[in-house]
Amino acid sequence: MDEARQASAPFERVGRREYGYNTRQVDEFLAMARSYYNAESPSAKPITSRSVRSMAFDPAKAGYEPQAVDAALDRLEDVFAQRERDQLIQDKGEESWLLQIGRTSAVLRARLHRKPGERFRRPSKRKVPSYNVEDVDALCNELLGYFENDKPLSVDVVRRAVFREAKGPEGYEETQVDAFLDRVVELMASID
């Protein structure tokens, strides 16, 4: 690897035989996000906190270090979420923003108040991977404390949550849990 190229790279790279994130894709996305963010009146397809959160890059040998890129994307998501919140307040007023937060919070809290073990669907197929129920319910209990008892909880805890694997109906359906946690992150990022 060329030392000059490495010195100008925004992130450390993994070893030549290791897989990291595709550098071209990362660089292009970050350039596009920077351009959109800095535009006076952006006319291109908008980049939102949600699009930052759902961004995925192909694996590539000698690519960017995934943890460093993920941390940068988390910060970028927070910046876009704050900007979206500020824009909503500017356009429709703080009361409108509070109403939106209240509605989203109510939907999320309703699921959190379900009985442990019954908060999410169970996969119907026996061998499909699913999330360990106890692990997911433990995070749900932390979220209840955050939403209802003002217990401190970093949005990064939710972003980085990892659950043990279960099989089929022994666990919660992964896609439903992931979608729920995306909404939680979205809400927490717009509040904090």
C-alpha atoms as one frame of an Amber mdcrd trajectory, in Angstrom:
protein
   0.000   0.000   0.000   1.305   3.437  -0.924   2.274   5.432   2.201   1.196
   8.782   0.705  -2.229   7.364  -0.115  -2.539   5.953   3.418  -1.547   9.316
   4.929  -4.343  11.116   3.053  -6.977   8.484   3.824  -9.673   9.602   6.279
  -9.564   6.261   8.131  -7.053   3.610   9.039  -7.058   0.579   6.786  -7.074
  -3.072   7.737  -4.168  -5.298   6.657  -3.659  -6.188   3.001  -5.180  -9.642
   3.489  -7.993  -8.521   5.771 -11.419  -7.254   4.795 -12.613  -3.785   5.643
 -15.104  -1.407   4.053 -14.768  -0.592   0.354 -12.773   2.669   0.381 -14.293
   4.065  -2.819 -17.854   3.549  -1.544 -17.060   5.117   1.837 -15.301   8.103
   0.263 -18.132   8.662  -2.229 -20.835   8.485   0.426 -19.007  10.849   2.779
 -18.348  13.319  -0.066 -22.019  13.182  -1.056 -23.127  13.678   2.573 -20.711
  16.598   3.032 -21.883  18.205  -0.197 -25.555  17.815   0.733 -24.990  19.108
   4.255 -23.094  22.195   3.052 -25.463  23.066   0.192 -27.439  26.274   0.681
 -30.567  24.846  -0.934 -29.988  21.165  -1.580 -31.728  19.999  -4.728 -30.195
  16.547  -4.878 -31.761  13.499  -3.274 -31.780  14.321   0.436 -29.514  12.517
   2.840 -31.244  11.951   6.153 -30.197  10.543   9.488 -32.083   7.390   8.507
 -30.152   7.020   5.239 -26.873   7.432   7.144 -27.942   4.786   9.678 -28.913
   2.288   6.981 -25.795   2.817   4.842 -23.837  -0.376   4.147 -20.554  -0.830
   2.319 -19.187  -3.837   0.477 -16.283  -5.700   2.060 -12.917  -5.165   0.366
  -9.374  -6.327   1.050  -7.229  -3.618   2.654 -10.371  -1.500   3.089 -11.158
   1.015   5.774 -11.289  -0.148   9.389 -15.023  -0.853   9.963 -15.200   0.348
  13.585 -13.676   3.722  12.655 -16.083   4.202   9.748 -19.060   3.110  11.881
 -18.104   5.609  14.602 -17.885   8.393  12.000 -21.279   7.395  10.584 -22.770
   7.507  14.089 -21.513  11.070  14.544 -22.778  12.000  11.072 -26.183  10.495
  11.858 -26.384  12.565  15.038 -25.533  15.748  13.109 -28.211  15.052  10.496
 -30.775  14.144  13.187 -30.112  17.395  15.007 -30.384  19.324  11.754 -33.696
  17.593  10.941 -35.016  18.436  14.404 -33.935  22.071  14.078 -35.533  22.313
  10.625 -38.808  20.868  11.889 -38.838  23.334  14.782 -38.052  26.213  12.426
 -40.736  25.182   9.908 -43.548  24.054  12.210 -42.603  25.141  15.711 -41.342
  23.406  18.819 -44.815  22.150  19.702 -44.976  20.201  16.435 -41.598  18.621
  17.179 -42.722  17.694  20.691 -45.919  16.162  19.283 -43.892  14.068  16.842
 -41.597  12.881  19.631 -44.573  12.127  21.852 -46.289  10.023  19.182 -43.134
   8.060  18.368 -42.349   7.584  22.041 -45.864   6.321  22.749 -45.624   3.699
  19.997 -42.214   2.511  21.209 -43.230   2.459  24.864 -46.355   0.431  24.045
 -44.143  -2.358  22.704 -41.746  -2.049  25.641 -44.680  -2.525  28.049 -45.542
  -5.917  26.583 -44.670  -8.865  28.766 -41.072 -10.062  28.568 -40.938 -12.893
  26.065 -43.873 -11.409  24.125 -42.457  -8.113  22.877 -41.705  -9.266  19.324
 -42.812 -11.919  16.855 -41.235 -15.344  16.852 -40.062 -16.752  13.501 -42.338
 -19.472  12.128 -39.473 -21.502  10.646 -37.541 -23.663  13.073 -34.004 -23.188
  11.764 -34.004 -19.508  10.857 -31.652 -17.380  13.017 -33.358 -15.263  15.649
 -32.319 -13.097  18.610 -32.051 -14.421  22.141 -35.213 -13.356  23.977 -33.502
 -12.628  27.311 -30.866 -10.404  25.662 -33.465  -8.378  23.754 -35.741  -8.091
  26.796 -32.794  -6.863  28.914 -32.214  -4.020  26.444 -35.961  -3.321  26.388
 -35.914  -2.962  30.181 -33.033  -0.474  29.911 -35.020   1.450  27.302 -38.049
   1.583  29.605 -35.822   3.087  32.285 -34.552   5.657  29.790 -37.972   6.632
  28.433 -39.940   6.602  31.678 -37.521   7.066  34.567 -34.880   9.342  33.011
 -32.190   6.707  33.499 -29.129   7.593  31.448 -28.596   5.514  28.319 -26.373
   6.375  25.383 -27.772   6.005  21.893 -24.546   4.139  21.120 -25.588   1.348
  23.504 -28.627   0.770  21.307 -26.638   1.160  18.073 -24.053  -1.398  19.177
 -26.439  -3.868  20.804 -25.485  -7.463  20.059 -27.723 -10.369  20.935 -26.875
 -14.025  21.228 -28.265 -16.137  18.439 -31.289 -18.351  18.909 -32.998 -20.641
  16.416 -36.476 -20.136  15.055 -39.288 -19.602  17.562 -36.860 -19.909  20.497
 -35.966 -16.267  19.791 -37.388 -13.016  18.478 -37.610 -12.306  14.754 -34.481
 -10.355  13.836 -36.035  -8.023  11.264 -38.756  -6.854  13.637 -36.289  -6.218
  16.479 -33.926  -4.386  14.106 -36.723  -2.170  12.762 -37.825  -1.333  16.314
 -34.276  -0.472  17.382 -33.872   1.746  14.302 -36.879   3.769  15.460 -35.432
   3.947  18.983 -32.107   5.234  17.645 -33.922   7.749  15.465 -35.851   9.060
  18.463 -32.870   9.134  20.823 -30.693  10.906  18.243 -33.332  13.598  17.750
 -33.757  14.149  21.495 -30.163  14.112  22.750
